[in-house]
Amino acid sequence: MDVNKTNSSLIINILEKYYLSTIYILELIFGIIANSIVVFGYIFCLKKWKSSNIYLFNLSLSDLAFFCTLPILVTKYSTGKWNHGNILCQSNRVLLHANLYTSILFLTFISIDRYILMKYPFRDHFLQKRNTAVVISVGIWILVIFELSPIINFIASTANDNECMDYASSGVPEESLIYSLCLTVLGFLIPLCVMCFFYRKMVIFLRNHNEQLNGSLPLERPLTLVTMAVIIFLLLFTPYHIMRNVRLISRIESLKLSQCTKDIINAIYIITRPIAFLNSAINPVFYFLMGDHFREMLMNKVRHFLERVTISRK
């Protein structure tokens, strides 16, 4: 039993030191470059902002805020030490979770916006107005900050100057579990249901539209993108939310789980964490695939810039 306990604890250390730090570095490198291109592309290239652009821009800002947390986390996991104090630990964890839940909500409203755009292509619906999108975006940030404020107390209860535990390893497990279940329902399951509802309506709309056109204008691409968005959403976010709650349950002393079992659950939970935040690194792909001519707009701007550089050198 002691050997098993030692082996399982060793696996935890290896996952944190090599798996977490490596995946987070890769996400940081790719994500910071890709999202910076999107942000600067919107700021300097986009002349007329639409509701979808506002949601995508806020989504990219949220992703960039997440990447700001990664250098410190990579240092922590690669060295096994935390030397930044309690306040930075709490703010780092809150910012990390803020990205997760703002991303979910912005993706949800993007799905709603896409469906409304199909139903009202001339943008005469009030949800397609820029002012409405700005109000909704501000509301999302306020809502998520309000939702995540209790995390500060849970992390503070176990924080010290030399350690910074993740949320599922912090606080009294019974209390943390109740909050985590509420956060899972309000922050993940309800937005997921809304997203699936509108994406399903989009699929039905596109198929009906395709039938009306008698196949003269195939719509496989938008249907594929809709399907990919839902599948990626499920694959990235679902394992993390399941294992976060399982991890908290495993820490309840009254269940009397063996340390080996706890470590195995923790190991699986560790694996799901960077997978959930992988969404922030791959979001820019959808800017190019699903954005309103964003790819063409950005390429034209780059082409004009290169032409000016070439002319100035002559």
Coordinates of C-alpha atoms in Angstrom, one line a residue:
M1 CA 0.0 0.0 0.0
D2 CA 2.9 2.4 0.8
V3 CA 4.4 1.6 -2.6
N4 CA 1.1 2.3 -4.4
K5 CA 0.7 5.6 -2.4
T6 CA 4.3 6.6 -3.3
N7 CA 3.7 5.7 -7.0
S8 CA 0.4 7.7 -7.2
S9 CA 2.0 10.7 -5.5
L10 CA 4.9 10.5 -8.0
I11 CA 2.5 10.5 -10.9
I12 CA 0.9 13.7 -9.5
N13 CA 4.3 15.4 -9.3
I14 CA 5.2 14.3 -12.8
L15 CA 1.9 15.5 -14.3
E16 CA 2.2 18.9 -12.6
K17 CA 5.9 19.4 -13.4
Y18 CA 6.0 18.1 -17.0
Y19 CA 2.4 17.8 -18.4
L20 CA 0.9 21.0 -17.0
S21 CA 3.9 23.2 -17.6
T22 CA 4.5 21.8 -21.2
I23 CA 0.8 22.2 -22.3
Y24 CA 0.5 25.6 -20.7
I25 CA 3.7 26.8 -22.5
L26 CA 2.3 25.5 -25.9
E27 CA -1.0 27.2 -25.2
L28 CA 0.7 30.4 -24.2
I29 CA 2.9 30.6 -27.4
F30 CA 0.2 29.7 -29.9
G31 CA -2.6 31.5 -28.1
I32 CA -0.9 34.8 -27.4
I33 CA 0.2 35.1 -31.0
A34 CA -3.1 34.1 -32.5
N35 CA -5.3 36.2 -30.2
S36 CA -3.1 39.2 -30.5
I37 CA -3.5 39.1 -34.3
V38 CA -7.2 38.9 -33.8
V39 CA -7.4 41.8 -31.4
F40 CA -5.1 44.1 -33.4
G41 CA -6.9 43.0 -36.6
Y42 CA -10.2 44.2 -35.1
I43 CA -8.8 47.4 -33.8
F44 CA -6.9 48.5 -36.9
C45 CA -8.7 46.7 -39.7
L46 CA -12.4 46.7 -38.9
K47 CA -14.2 49.9 -39.8
K48 CA -17.8 48.9 -39.1
W49 CA -18.4 46.9 -35.9
K50 CA -21.3 44.4 -35.8
S51 CA -22.7 42.6 -32.8
S52 CA -20.8 39.4 -33.7
N53 CA -17.6 41.4 -33.8
I54 CA -18.2 42.8 -30.4
Y55 CA -18.7 39.3 -28.9
L56 CA -15.6 37.9 -30.7
F57 CA -13.5 40.9 -29.6
N58 CA -14.5 40.4 -26.0
L59 CA -13.8 36.7 -26.3
S60 CA -10.3 37.4 -27.6
L61 CA -9.7 39.9 -24.7
S62 CA -10.8 37.2 -22.3
D63 CA -8.4 34.7 -23.8
L64 CA -5.5 37.2 -23.6
A65 CA -6.2 37.8 -20.0
F66 CA -6.0 34.1 -19.4
F67 CA -2.6 33.9 -21.1
C68 CA -1.4 36.5 -18.7
T69 CA -1.9 34.0 -15.9
L70 CA 0.2 31.2 -17.6
P71 CA 3.8 32.4 -17.0
I72 CA 3.4 32.4 -13.3
L73 CA 1.6 29.0 -13.4
V74 CA 4.3 27.5 -15.6
T75 CA 6.9 28.7 -13.1
K76 CA 5.0 27.2 -10.2
Y77 CA 4.4 23.8 -11.8
S78 CA 7.9 23.5 -13.3
T79 CA 9.7 24.4 -10.0
G80 CA 7.1 23.1 -7.6
K81 CA 7.3 26.4 -5.6
W82 CA 5.1 29.5 -5.2
N83 CA 6.9 32.7 -4.2
H84 CA 4.3 35.3 -5.1
G85 CA 2.1 35.6 -2.0
N86 CA -1.6 35.0 -1.4
I87 CA -3.1 38.0 -3.2
L88 CA -1.5 37.1 -6.5
C89 CA -2.5 33.5 -6.0
Q90 CA -6.2 34.4 -5.6
S91 CA -6.2 36.9 -8.4
N92 CA -4.5 34.5 -10.7
R93 CA -7.0 31.7 -10.0
V94 CA -10.0 34.1 -10.3
L95 CA -8.7 35.4 -13.7
L96 CA -8.1 31.9 -14.9
H97 CA -11.7 30.9 -14.1
A98 CA -13.0 34.2 -15.4
N99 CA -11.7 33.3 -18.8
L100 CA -13.4 29.9 -18.7
Y101 CA -16.8 31.2 -17.9
T102 CA -16.7 34.4 -20.0
S103 CA -15.6 32.2 -22.9
I104 CA -18.6 29.9 -22.4
L105 CA -21.0 32.8 -22.3
F106 CA -19.5 34.7 -25.2
L107 CA -19.6 31.5 -27.3
T108 CA -23.2 31.1 -26.3
F109 CA -24.2 34.6 -27.4
I110 CA -22.2 34.1 -30.6
S111 CA -24.4 31.1 -31.3
I112 CA -27.5 33.2 -30.7
D113 CA -26.2 36.0 -32.9
R114 CA -25.4 33.5 -35.7
Y115 CA -28.9 32.1 -35.6
I116 CA -30.6 35.6 -35.5
L117 CA -28.4 36.7 -38.5
M118 CA -29.7 33.8 -40.5
K119 CA -33.3 34.6 -39.6
Y120 CA -32.9 38.4 -40.0
P121 CA -30.1 38.9 -42.6
F122 CA -30.8 42.6 -42.8
R123 CA -29.9 43.0 -39.1
D124 CA -33.3 44.5 -38.0
H125 CA -33.5 42.5 -34.8
F126 CA -32.7 44.4 -31.6
L127 CA -30.2 41.8 -30.5
Q128 CA -28.2 42.6 -33.6
K129 CA -27.7 46.2 -32.6
R130 CA -24.2 47.2 -31.5
N131 CA -25.4 49.0 -28.3
T132 CA -27.2 45.8 -27.3
A133 CA -24.1 43.7 -27.8
V134 CA -22.0 46.2 -25.8
V135 CA -24.6 46.0 -22.9
I136 CA -24.7 42.2 -23.0
S137 CA -20.8 42.0 -23.1
V138 CA -20.5 44.3 -20.0
G139 CA -23.2 42.3 -18.3
I140 CA -21.3 39.0 -19.0
W141 CA -18.2 40.4 -17.4
I142 CA -20.1 41.6 -14.3
L143 CA -22.0 38.4 -14.0
V144 CA -18.9 36.2 -14.2
I145 CA -17.0 38.4 -11.6
F146 CA -20.0 38.1 -9.3
E147 CA -20.2 34.3 -9.9
L148 CA -16.5 33.8 -9.1
S149 CA -16.2 36.0 -6.0
P150 CA -16.7 33.1 -3.6
I151 CA -13.6 31.4 -5.1
I152 CA -11.4 34.0 -3.3
N153 CA -12.7 32.7 0.1
F154 CA -12.2 29.1 -0.8
I155 CA -8.6 29.6 -2.0
A156 CA -7.8 31.9 0.9
S157 CA -8.8 29.3 3.5
T158 CA -5.9 27.1 2.3
A159 CA -3.5 29.6 0.9
N160 CA -0.1 30.4 2.3
D161 CA 3.0 32.3 1.1
N162 CA 4.7 29.1 -0.2
E163 CA 1.7 27.4 -1.9
C164 CA -1.1 28.2 -4.4
M165 CA -3.6 25.4 -4.7
D166 CA -6.1 25.1 -7.5
Y167 CA -9.7 25.6 -6.6
A168 CA -10.7 22.0 -6.4
S169 CA -7.9 21.3 -4.0
S170 CA -8.7 24.3 -1.8
G171 CA -11.2 25.1 1.0
V172 CA -13.5 22.8 2.9
P173 CA -14.5 20.2 0.3
E174 CA -18.2 20.0 1.4
E175 CA -18.6 23.8 1.0
S176 CA -16.5 23.9 -2.2
L177 CA -18.5 21.1 -3.7
I178 CA -21.8 22.9 -3.2
Y179 CA -20.4 26.0 -4.8
S180 CA -18.8 24.0 -7.6
L181 CA -22.1 22.3 -8.4
C182 CA -23.9 25.6 -8.6
L183 CA -21.2 27.0 -10.8
T184 CA -21.3 24.0 -13.0
V185 CA -25.1 24.3 -13.5
L186 CA -25.2 28.1 -13.9
G187 CA -21.9 28.7 -15.7
F188 CA -21.7 25.6 -17.9
L189 CA -24.8 23.4 -18.2
I190 CA -27.3 26.2 -18.8
P191 CA -25.2 28.0 -21.4
L192 CA -24.5 24.6 -23.0
C193 CA -28.2 23.9 -23.3
V194 CA -28.8 27.4 -24.8
M195 CA -25.9 26.9 -27.2
C196 CA -27.1 23.5 -28.3
F197 CA -30.7 24.8 -28.7
F198 CA -29.7 27.6 -31.1
Y199 CA -27.1 25.5 -33.0
R200 CA -29.8 22.9 -33.5
K201 CA -32.1 25.6 -34.8
M202 CA -29.3 26.7 -37.1
V203 CA -28.9 23.2 -38.4
I204 CA -32.6 22.9 -39.1
F205 CA -32.7 26.3 -40.8
L206 CA -29.7 25.5 -43.0
R207 CA -31.0 22.2 -44.0
N208 CA -34.4 23.6 -44.9
H209 CA -32.7 26.4 -46.8
N210 CA -30.6 23.9 -48.7
E211 CA -33.7 21.9 -49.6
Q212 CA -35.5 25.1 -50.9
L213 CA -32.5 25.8 -53.1
N214 CA -32.7 22.2 -54.5
G215 CA -29.0 21.6 -53.7
S216 CA -27.9 24.4 -56.0
L217 CA -25.9 26.1 -53.2
P218 CA -24.5 23.4 -50.9
L219 CA -24.3 24.4 -47.2
E220 CA -22.0 21.7 -45.9
R221 CA -19.4 24.2 -44.7
P222 CA -21.7 26.2 -42.3
L223 CA -23.3 22.9 -41.2
T224 CA -19.8 21.5 -40.5
L225 CA -18.7 24.6 -38.6
V226 CA -21.8 24.5 -36.4
T227 CA -21.2 20.8 -35.7
M228 CA -17.5 21.4 -34.9
A229 CA -18.3 24.3 -32.5
V230 CA -20.6 22.1 -30.4
I231 CA -18.3 19.1 -30.4
I232 CA -15.3 21.2 -29.4
F233 CA -17.3 22.9 -26.7
L234 CA -18.4 19.5 -25.3
L235 CA -15.0 17.8 -25.6
L236 CA -13.0 20.6 -24.0
F237 CA -15.3 21.8 -21.1
T238 CA -17.2 18.7 -20.1
P239 CA -14.3 16.5 -18.7
Y240 CA -13.0 19.4 -16.6
H241 CA -16.4 20.1 -14.9
I242 CA -17.0 16.5 -14.3
M243 CA -13.6 15.8 -12.8
R244 CA -13.5 19.1 -10.7
N245 CA -16.6 17.9 -8.9
V246 CA -15.3 14.3 -8.6
R247 CA -12.1 15.7 -7.2
L248 CA -14.0 17.7 -4.5
I249 CA -16.1 14.6 -3.6
S250 CA -12.9 12.5 -3.2
R251 CA -11.6 15.0 -0.6
I252 CA -14.6 14.5 1.7
E253 CA -13.2 12.7 4.7
S254 CA -16.4 10.9 5.6
L255 CA -16.2 8.9 2.4
K256 CA -12.9 7.5 3.7
L257 CA -11.3 7.0 0.2
S258 CA -7.8 5.7 0.1
Q259 CA -5.0 8.1 -0.7
C260 CA -4.2 6.1 -3.8
T261 CA -7.8 6.5 -5.1
K262 CA -7.6 10.3 -4.3
D263 CA -4.4 10.6 -6.2
I264 CA -5.8 8.7 -9.2
I265 CA -8.8 11.0 -9.3
N266 CA -6.5 14.0 -8.9
A267 CA -4.3 12.8 -11.7
I268 CA -7.3 12.6 -14.1
Y269 CA -8.5 16.0 -12.9
I270 CA -5.0 17.5 -13.7
I271 CA -5.2 16.0 -17.2
T272 CA -8.5 17.7 -17.9
R273 CA -7.5 21.2 -16.7
P274 CA -5.3 22.4 -19.7
I275 CA -7.7 20.7 -22.1
A276 CA -10.5 23.0 -20.9
F277 CA -8.3 26.0 -21.5
L278 CA -7.2 24.8 -24.8
N279 CA -10.3 26.5 -26.1
S280 CA -8.6 29.9 -25.6
A281 CA -5.8 28.9 -28.0
I282 CA -8.0 27.5 -30.8
N283 CA -10.7 30.2 -30.7
P284 CA -8.8 32.3 -33.3
V285 CA -9.3 29.4 -35.8
F286 CA -13.0 30.2 -35.6
Y287 CA -12.4 33.9 -36.2
F288 CA -11.1 32.9 -39.6
L289 CA -13.7 30.2 -40.3
M290 CA -16.8 31.8 -38.9
G291 CA -16.0 35.5 -38.8
D292 CA -17.7 38.0 -41.1
H293 CA -15.0 38.2 -43.8
F294 CA -12.4 38.6 -41.0
R295 CA -9.8 36.5 -42.9
E296 CA -10.2 38.6 -46.1
M297 CA -10.1 41.8 -44.1
L298 CA -6.9 40.9 -42.3
M299 CA -5.2 39.5 -45.4
N300 CA -6.0 42.6 -47.4
K301 CA -4.5 44.8 -44.6
V302 CA -1.3 42.7 -44.5
R303 CA -1.1 42.8 -48.3
H304 CA -1.4 46.6 -48.4
F305 CA 1.2 46.9 -45.7
L306 CA 3.7 44.7 -47.5
E307 CA 3.1 46.6 -50.8
R308 CA 3.8 50.0 -49.0
V309 CA 7.0 48.5 -47.5
T310 CA 8.1 47.2 -50.9
I311 CA 7.4 50.6 -52.6
S312 CA 9.3 52.5 -49.9
R313 CA 12.4 50.4 -50.4
K314 CA 12.5 51.1 -54.2

